């Protein structure tokens, strides 16, 4: 039924409007041609036109503070992301990601009891993992729970961490105490900001197998829970002595009396890797935990003294200042040769990378617009569909790293006004079609090359079919490997709300490179093109 409605709509549009425009709202690709030719209503033609595509250098820096890493618009902890790890390859070079966070007390002026001594301190890091890929479950029926030597059962479920890079490499996480004051929650921080830390390690943990585990410990006597981790995590043991001296021993002193004093006393944590190569992985910063286990004297009604273990959970959540710190080493990488930012004729290869790496810029050349205007004015050719088609680079990006999906891109339109100020907005297709619009479609992502179509129909029509001359010399599209983020109702929050600050993706695409033709002169080169479908009334 839907298919027939589409065909009827196409016929009526062409018959009623004649030589006027016909605007197609993202039809299925396999039915587009049939719509144009149905019952001989119109002649449909698809043609390719040149584009100017170039690299936009972002100076390997991007805002990476709490307002960019934490999902403050939909209040979903799983939408908040940060990145850890390191990855080095010959196209983009080395990229390493660390994470900073302030720490707060759960309550101020805490009472740890008499003769309190730290048993252990654990930082729990919860990575994004493959929920459908349980690797193993191990059960220890003879486990002895150390606090009280309780007979128990321990069940460990192991899941692979979602990685981008060399998955079989091992990484070692390190935790340092921050020595710089990290300012406040509302302060803007960029990803090249490195807060100073003390030299001594608070703790470290090797992720040799690239997995995260959830643990459940139950008492044998009544099957009650002694310990449960809600989600797979990496648990890093931290220094007992530091928390003894800086937390337990400061009981009743000004350092623990309020937020302002505490974040200047214990200034925060840095989580990083000591590797230069391996993989990048995302974590849920709002789900991180810092737990201190300690014992203190407890006198019962009979005057007997015991020392039960107490758990104290610090606050690492959204009220703290958070930031991502990203390092780059591009020396010897191909990006240094090809990413030239040529806005006149375009670059040969396009290097898109999240977390402050390059964006892609795309402009309409004067010759392309002139040809389309002539078709519209002389032949009364109405634009049905316009797409920017871009291919991954077959020669340089032939690897096992995951290719982007349709949802892994953002596209916005930019324009520089007469005052010299640049404005950014959703594309005209976004604003005219709303939430049902699908801006990007991915094809052959399991092959080499893959390709992607970005719909820019209305944006092109605004220039070609306008009754006045539109100045498009400073207009261009900006494409990034990121996702637009939703608000609490599920709609797009705005063009500034994206995952660029924590997207580990990277891909090399073909710009204006006519040599990428598979050595077959009959094959159209895979250079980026504007593919326009237009219809003319018979």
PDB file of C-alpha atoms in Angstrom, residues 173-380:
ATOM      1  CA  UNK A 173      45.613   1.267  32.995  1.00  0.00           C
ATOM      2  CA  UNK A 174      47.286   3.618  35.448  1.00  0.00           C
ATOM      3  CA  UNK A 175      45.726   5.891  38.073  1.00  0.00           C
ATOM      4  CA  UNK A 176      47.451   9.021  39.378  1.00  0.00           C
ATOM      5  CA  UNK A 177      46.364  11.641  41.870  1.00  0.00           C
ATOM      6  CA  UNK A 178      45.959  15.088  40.292  1.00  0.00           C
ATOM      7  CA  UNK A 179      48.095  17.878  41.759  1.00  0.00           C
ATOM      8  CA  UNK A 180      46.521  20.791  39.826  1.00  0.00           C
ATOM      9  CA  UNK A 181      43.281  22.385  40.927  1.00  0.00           C
ATOM     10  CA  UNK A 182      40.824  21.325  38.216  1.00  0.00           C
ATOM     11  CA  UNK A 183      38.468  24.339  38.462  1.00  0.00           C
ATOM     12  CA  UNK A 184      34.698  23.957  38.495  1.00  0.00           C
ATOM     13  CA  UNK A 185      32.046  21.904  36.780  1.00  0.00           C
ATOM     14  CA  UNK A 186      30.985  24.776  34.480  1.00  0.00           C
ATOM     15  CA  UNK A 187      34.474  25.592  33.207  1.00  0.00           C
ATOM     16  CA  UNK A 188      35.334  24.923  29.564  1.00  0.00           C
ATOM     17  CA  UNK A 189      38.208  22.496  29.049  1.00  0.00           C
ATOM     18  CA  UNK A 190      39.806  21.438  25.770  1.00  0.00           C
ATOM     19  CA  UNK A 191      41.285  18.045  25.032  1.00  0.00           C
ATOM     20  CA  UNK A 192      44.892  19.312  24.938  1.00  0.00           C
ATOM     21  CA  UNK A 193      44.692  20.376  28.593  1.00  0.00           C
ATOM     22  CA  UNK A 194      46.904  18.132  30.727  1.00  0.00           C
ATOM     23  CA  UNK A 195      46.448  18.588  34.464  1.00  0.00           C
ATOM     24  CA  UNK A 196      49.585  17.865  36.472  1.00  0.00           C
ATOM     25  CA  UNK A 197      49.733  14.745  38.629  1.00  0.00           C
ATOM     26  CA  UNK A 198      51.918  13.421  41.423  1.00  0.00           C
ATOM     27  CA  UNK A 199      54.686  11.074  40.281  1.00  0.00           C
ATOM     28  CA  UNK A 200      53.762   8.094  42.425  1.00  0.00           C
ATOM     29  CA  UNK A 201      51.144   5.723  41.057  1.00  0.00           C
ATOM     30  CA  UNK A 202      47.934   5.269  43.003  1.00  0.00           C
ATOM     31  CA  UNK A 203      47.379   1.956  41.233  1.00  0.00           C
ATOM     32  CA  UNK A 204      47.528   0.070  37.932  1.00  0.00           C
ATOM     33  CA  UNK A 205      45.842  -2.825  36.159  1.00  0.00           C
ATOM     34  CA  UNK A 206      46.772  -4.739  33.023  1.00  0.00           C
ATOM     35  CA  UNK A 207      43.927  -5.602  30.668  1.00  0.00           C
ATOM     36  CA  UNK A 208      45.786  -8.483  29.091  1.00  0.00           C
ATOM     37  CA  UNK A 209      42.805 -10.115  27.443  1.00  0.00           C
ATOM     38  CA  UNK A 210      40.734  -7.040  26.614  1.00  0.00           C
ATOM     39  CA  UNK A 211      37.826  -8.191  28.724  1.00  0.00           C
ATOM     40  CA  UNK A 212      35.689  -6.854  31.555  1.00  0.00           C
ATOM     41  CA  UNK A 213      34.015  -9.003  34.179  1.00  0.00           C
ATOM     42  CA  UNK A 214      31.024  -8.893  36.469  1.00  0.00           C
ATOM     43  CA  UNK A 215      31.275 -10.672  39.827  1.00  0.00           C
ATOM     44  CA  UNK A 216      28.624 -12.092  42.153  1.00  0.00           C
ATOM     45  CA  UNK A 217      29.523 -13.584  45.552  1.00  0.00           C
ATOM     46  CA  UNK A 218      26.848 -15.312  47.629  1.00  0.00           C
ATOM     47  CA  UNK A 219      27.027 -16.810  51.118  1.00  0.00           C
ATOM     48  CA  UNK A 220      26.774 -20.596  51.230  1.00  0.00           C
ATOM     49  CA  UNK A 221      24.655 -20.659  54.395  1.00  0.00           C
ATOM     50  CA  UNK A 222      21.665 -18.660  53.141  1.00  0.00           C
ATOM     51  CA  UNK A 223      22.541 -17.679  49.536  1.00  0.00           C
ATOM     52  CA  UNK A 224      22.492 -13.984  50.488  1.00  0.00           C
ATOM     53  CA  UNK A 225      24.648 -11.604  48.425  1.00  0.00           C
ATOM     54  CA  UNK A 226      28.033 -10.669  49.847  1.00  0.00           C
ATOM     55  CA  UNK A 227      29.153  -8.761  46.750  1.00  0.00           C
ATOM     56  CA  UNK A 228      27.557  -7.920  43.423  1.00  0.00           C
ATOM     57  CA  UNK A 229      28.861  -5.824  40.518  1.00  0.00           C
ATOM     58  CA  UNK A 230      25.957  -4.578  38.431  1.00  0.00           C
ATOM     59  CA  UNK A 231      27.869  -4.525  35.132  1.00  0.00           C
ATOM     60  CA  UNK A 232      31.165  -5.799  33.732  1.00  0.00           C
ATOM     61  CA  UNK A 233      34.021  -3.646  34.941  1.00  0.00           C
ATOM     62  CA  UNK A 234      37.771  -3.295  35.353  1.00  0.00           C
ATOM     63  CA  UNK A 235      38.644  -3.005  39.053  1.00  0.00           C
ATOM     64  CA  UNK A 236      41.892  -1.163  39.871  1.00  0.00           C
ATOM     65  CA  UNK A 237      43.285  -1.421  43.410  1.00  0.00           C
ATOM     66  CA  UNK A 238      44.588   1.906  44.703  1.00  0.00           C
ATOM     67  CA  UNK A 239      47.059   2.836  47.418  1.00  0.00           C
ATOM     68  CA  UNK A 240      45.807   2.210  50.968  1.00  0.00           C
ATOM     69  CA  UNK A 241      48.362   4.578  52.468  1.00  0.00           C
ATOM     70  CA  UNK A 242      47.275   7.593  50.395  1.00  0.00           C
ATOM     71  CA  UNK A 243      43.643   7.198  51.424  1.00  0.00           C
ATOM     72  CA  UNK A 244      44.623   6.523  55.022  1.00  0.00           C
ATOM     73  CA  UNK A 245      46.607   9.769  55.232  1.00  0.00           C
ATOM     74  CA  UNK A 246      44.389  11.973  53.070  1.00  0.00           C
ATOM     75  CA  UNK A 247      40.943  10.711  54.065  1.00  0.00           C
ATOM     76  CA  UNK A 248      40.781   8.602  57.237  1.00  0.00           C
ATOM     77  CA  UNK A 249      43.391  10.588  59.177  1.00  0.00           C
ATOM     78  CA  UNK A 250      41.728  13.907  58.260  1.00  0.00           C
ATOM     79  CA  UNK A 251      38.575  13.078  60.217  1.00  0.00           C
ATOM     80  CA  UNK A 252      37.194  16.227  61.852  1.00  0.00           C
ATOM     81  CA  UNK A 253      39.620  18.540  60.033  1.00  0.00           C
ATOM     82  CA  UNK A 254      38.806  21.409  57.610  1.00  0.00           C
ATOM     83  CA  UNK A 255      39.904  19.408  54.547  1.00  0.00           C
ATOM     84  CA  UNK A 256      36.799  17.208  54.857  1.00  0.00           C
ATOM     85  CA  UNK A 257      34.399  19.904  56.009  1.00  0.00           C
ATOM     86  CA  UNK A 258      32.904  21.030  52.678  1.00  0.00           C
ATOM     87  CA  UNK A 259      33.144  20.705  48.884  1.00  0.00           C
ATOM     88  CA  UNK A 260      35.356  23.748  48.376  1.00  0.00           C
ATOM     89  CA  UNK A 261      37.997  22.568  50.819  1.00  0.00           C
ATOM     90  CA  UNK A 262      37.903  18.943  49.715  1.00  0.00           C
ATOM     91  CA  UNK A 263      38.445  19.469  45.970  1.00  0.00           C
ATOM     92  CA  UNK A 264      41.495  21.555  46.837  1.00  0.00           C
ATOM     93  CA  UNK A 265      42.763  18.891  49.224  1.00  0.00           C
ATOM     94  CA  UNK A 266      42.147  15.800  47.102  1.00  0.00           C
ATOM     95  CA  UNK A 267      42.068  17.335  43.650  1.00  0.00           C
ATOM     96  CA  UNK A 268      41.092  14.425  41.469  1.00  0.00           C
ATOM     97  CA  UNK A 269      42.170  11.341  39.553  1.00  0.00           C
ATOM     98  CA  UNK A 270      43.765  10.741  36.176  1.00  0.00           C
ATOM     99  CA  UNK A 271      43.111   7.413  34.446  1.00  0.00           C
ATOM    100  CA  UNK A 272      45.453   6.704  31.542  1.00  0.00           C
ATOM    101  CA  UNK A 273      47.411   3.985  29.764  1.00  0.00           C
ATOM    102  CA  UNK A 274      51.180   3.603  29.703  1.00  0.00           C
ATOM    103  CA  UNK A 275      51.098   2.230  26.132  1.00  0.00           C
ATOM    104  CA  UNK A 276      51.701   3.916  22.771  1.00  0.00           C
ATOM    105  CA  UNK A 277      49.776   1.371  20.741  1.00  0.00           C
ATOM    106  CA  UNK A 278      46.858  -0.976  21.204  1.00  0.00           C
ATOM    107  CA  UNK A 279      43.248   0.135  21.016  1.00  0.00           C
ATOM    108  CA  UNK A 280      40.816   2.816  22.112  1.00  0.00           C
ATOM    109  CA  UNK A 281      37.742   1.995  24.163  1.00  0.00           C
ATOM    110  CA  UNK A 282      34.890   3.970  25.643  1.00  0.00           C
ATOM    111  CA  UNK A 283      33.883   4.017  29.303  1.00  0.00           C
ATOM    112  CA  UNK A 284      30.796   5.243  31.152  1.00  0.00           C
ATOM    113  CA  UNK A 285      32.181   8.089  33.297  1.00  0.00           C
ATOM    114  CA  UNK A 286      28.974   8.558  35.280  1.00  0.00           C
ATOM    115  CA  UNK A 287      29.084   4.897  36.317  1.00  0.00           C
ATOM    116  CA  UNK A 288      32.635   4.917  37.648  1.00  0.00           C
ATOM    117  CA  UNK A 289      32.983   4.059  41.326  1.00  0.00           C
ATOM    118  CA  UNK A 290      35.630   4.818  43.938  1.00  0.00           C
ATOM    119  CA  UNK A 291      35.109   2.607  46.973  1.00  0.00           C
ATOM    120  CA  UNK A 292      37.105   2.589  50.211  1.00  0.00           C
ATOM    121  CA  UNK A 293      36.791  -0.400  52.546  1.00  0.00           C
ATOM    122  CA  UNK A 294      37.937   0.199  56.112  1.00  0.00           C
ATOM    123  CA  UNK A 295      37.603  -1.213  59.635  1.00  0.00           C
ATOM    124  CA  UNK A 296      37.027   0.632  62.920  1.00  0.00           C
ATOM    125  CA  UNK A 297      36.233  -0.308  66.499  1.00  0.00           C
ATOM    126  CA  UNK A 298      32.666  -1.201  67.369  1.00  0.00           C
ATOM    127  CA  UNK A 299      31.765  -1.828  71.024  1.00  0.00           C
ATOM    128  CA  UNK A 300      28.658  -3.968  71.564  1.00  0.00           C
ATOM    129  CA  UNK A 301      26.240  -3.914  74.498  1.00  0.00           C
ATOM    130  CA  UNK A 302      28.404  -6.367  76.409  1.00  0.00           C
ATOM    131  CA  UNK A 303      31.464  -4.194  76.069  1.00  0.00           C
ATOM    132  CA  UNK A 304      33.145  -6.431  73.509  1.00  0.00           C
ATOM    133  CA  UNK A 305      35.044  -4.723  70.712  1.00  0.00           C
ATOM    134  CA  UNK A 306      34.805  -5.931  67.140  1.00  0.00           C
ATOM    135  CA  UNK A 307      36.126  -4.459  63.913  1.00  0.00           C
ATOM    136  CA  UNK A 308      33.554  -4.912  61.138  1.00  0.00           C
ATOM    137  CA  UNK A 309      34.337  -3.772  57.609  1.00  0.00           C
ATOM    138  CA  UNK A 310      32.605  -0.645  56.351  1.00  0.00           C
ATOM    139  CA  UNK A 311      32.229   0.487  52.751  1.00  0.00           C
ATOM    140  CA  UNK A 312      32.556   4.164  51.845  1.00  0.00           C
ATOM    141  CA  UNK A 313      31.637   5.226  48.277  1.00  0.00           C
ATOM    142  CA  UNK A 314      32.992   8.538  46.972  1.00  0.00           C
ATOM    143  CA  UNK A 315      31.051  10.669  44.496  1.00  0.00           C
ATOM    144  CA  UNK A 316      32.443  10.609  40.932  1.00  0.00           C
ATOM    145  CA  UNK A 317      29.277  11.641  39.120  1.00  0.00           C
ATOM    146  CA  UNK A 318      28.113  14.617  37.083  1.00  0.00           C
ATOM    147  CA  UNK A 319      28.546  17.304  39.735  1.00  0.00           C
ATOM    148  CA  UNK A 320      32.315  16.951  39.414  1.00  0.00           C
ATOM    149  CA  UNK A 321      34.569  18.480  36.813  1.00  0.00           C
ATOM    150  CA  UNK A 322      35.456  15.895  34.122  1.00  0.00           C
ATOM    151  CA  UNK A 323      37.643  16.118  31.021  1.00  0.00           C
ATOM    152  CA  UNK A 324      39.267  14.007  28.323  1.00  0.00           C
ATOM    153  CA  UNK A 325      42.930  14.527  27.478  1.00  0.00           C
ATOM    154  CA  UNK A 326      44.011  13.456  23.976  1.00  0.00           C
ATOM    155  CA  UNK A 327      47.585  13.223  22.709  1.00  0.00           C
ATOM    156  CA  UNK A 328      48.651  12.905  19.067  1.00  0.00           C
ATOM    157  CA  UNK A 329      51.883  12.044  17.296  1.00  0.00           C
ATOM    158  CA  UNK A 330      51.477  12.494  13.545  1.00  0.00           C
ATOM    159  CA  UNK A 331      55.181  12.188  12.658  1.00  0.00           C
ATOM    160  CA  UNK A 332      55.626  10.025   9.551  1.00  0.00           C
ATOM    161  CA  UNK A 333      51.884   9.424   9.134  1.00  0.00           C
ATOM    162  CA  UNK A 334      50.271   9.726   5.679  1.00  0.00           C
ATOM    163  CA  UNK A 335      47.867  12.379   6.950  1.00  0.00           C
ATOM    164  CA  UNK A 336      50.785  14.817   6.999  1.00  0.00           C
ATOM    165  CA  UNK A 337      51.132  14.471   3.210  1.00  0.00           C
ATOM    166  CA  UNK A 338      47.534  14.364   2.031  1.00  0.00           C
ATOM    167  CA  UNK A 339      45.485  16.492   4.439  1.00  0.00           C
ATOM    168  CA  UNK A 340      46.305  19.877   2.958  1.00  0.00           C
ATOM    169  CA  UNK A 341      43.006  21.716   3.348  1.00  0.00           C
ATOM    170  CA  UNK A 342      42.855  22.724  -0.328  1.00  0.00           C
ATOM    171  CA  UNK A 343      39.551  24.595  -0.583  1.00  0.00           C
ATOM    172  CA  UNK A 344      40.132  25.535  -4.248  1.00  0.00           C
ATOM    173  CA  UNK A 345      40.360  22.144  -5.956  1.00  0.00           C
ATOM    174  CA  UNK A 346      40.095  19.774  -3.000  1.00  0.00           C
ATOM    175  CA  UNK A 347      42.404  17.198  -1.388  1.00  0.00           C
ATOM    176  CA  UNK A 348      43.248  13.807  -2.869  1.00  0.00           C
ATOM    177  CA  UNK A 349      42.382  11.943   0.343  1.00  0.00           C
ATOM    178  CA  UNK A 350      40.092  12.853   3.205  1.00  0.00           C
ATOM    179  CA  UNK A 351      41.048  11.973   6.791  1.00  0.00           C
ATOM    180  CA  UNK A 352      38.049  12.007   9.100  1.00  0.00           C
ATOM    181  CA  UNK A 353      38.743  11.358  12.783  1.00  0.00           C
ATOM    182  CA  UNK A 354      36.868  11.928  16.020  1.00  0.00           C
ATOM    183  CA  UNK A 355      38.148  13.451  19.288  1.00  0.00           C
ATOM    184  CA  UNK A 356      39.583  16.590  17.691  1.00  0.00           C
ATOM    185  CA  UNK A 357      40.932  15.023  14.500  1.00  0.00           C
ATOM    186  CA  UNK A 358      40.089  16.215  10.993  1.00  0.00           C
ATOM    187  CA  UNK A 359      36.641  17.002   9.644  1.00  0.00           C
ATOM    188  CA  UNK A 360      35.675  16.911   5.959  1.00  0.00           C
ATOM    189  CA  UNK A 361      34.568  20.037   4.116  1.00  0.00           C
ATOM    190  CA  UNK A 362      32.513  19.834   0.888  1.00  0.00           C
ATOM    191  CA  UNK A 363      31.702  22.750  -1.445  1.00  0.00           C
ATOM    192  CA  UNK A 364      29.751  23.102  -4.691  1.00  0.00           C
ATOM    193  CA  UNK A 365      32.059  24.287  -7.523  1.00  0.00           C
ATOM    194  CA  UNK A 366      30.870  27.173  -9.689  1.00  0.00           C
ATOM    195  CA  UNK A 367      30.921  24.949 -12.800  1.00  0.00           C
ATOM    196  CA  UNK A 368      28.628  22.388 -11.147  1.00  0.00           C
ATOM    197  CA  UNK A 369      26.061  24.984 -10.066  1.00  0.00           C
ATOM    198  CA  UNK A 370      26.155  26.673 -13.488  1.00  0.00           C
ATOM    199  CA  UNK A 371      25.411  23.360 -15.246  1.00  0.00           C
ATOM    200  CA  UNK A 372      22.493  22.600 -12.924  1.00  0.00           C
ATOM    201  CA  UNK A 373      21.075  26.113 -13.259  1.00  0.00           C
ATOM    202  CA  UNK A 374      21.182  25.820 -17.030  1.00  0.00           C
ATOM    203  CA  UNK A 375      19.331  22.491 -16.880  1.00  0.00           C
ATOM    204  CA  UNK A 376      16.716  23.984 -14.591  1.00  0.00           C
ATOM    205  CA  UNK A 377      16.199  27.194 -16.547  1.00  0.00           C
ATOM    206  CA  UNK A 378      16.530  25.840 -20.081  1.00  0.00           C
ATOM    207  CA  UNK A 379      15.237  22.277 -19.847  1.00  0.00           C
ATOM    208  CA  UNK A 380      12.898  22.827 -16.884  1.00  0.00           C
TER     209      UNK A 380
END
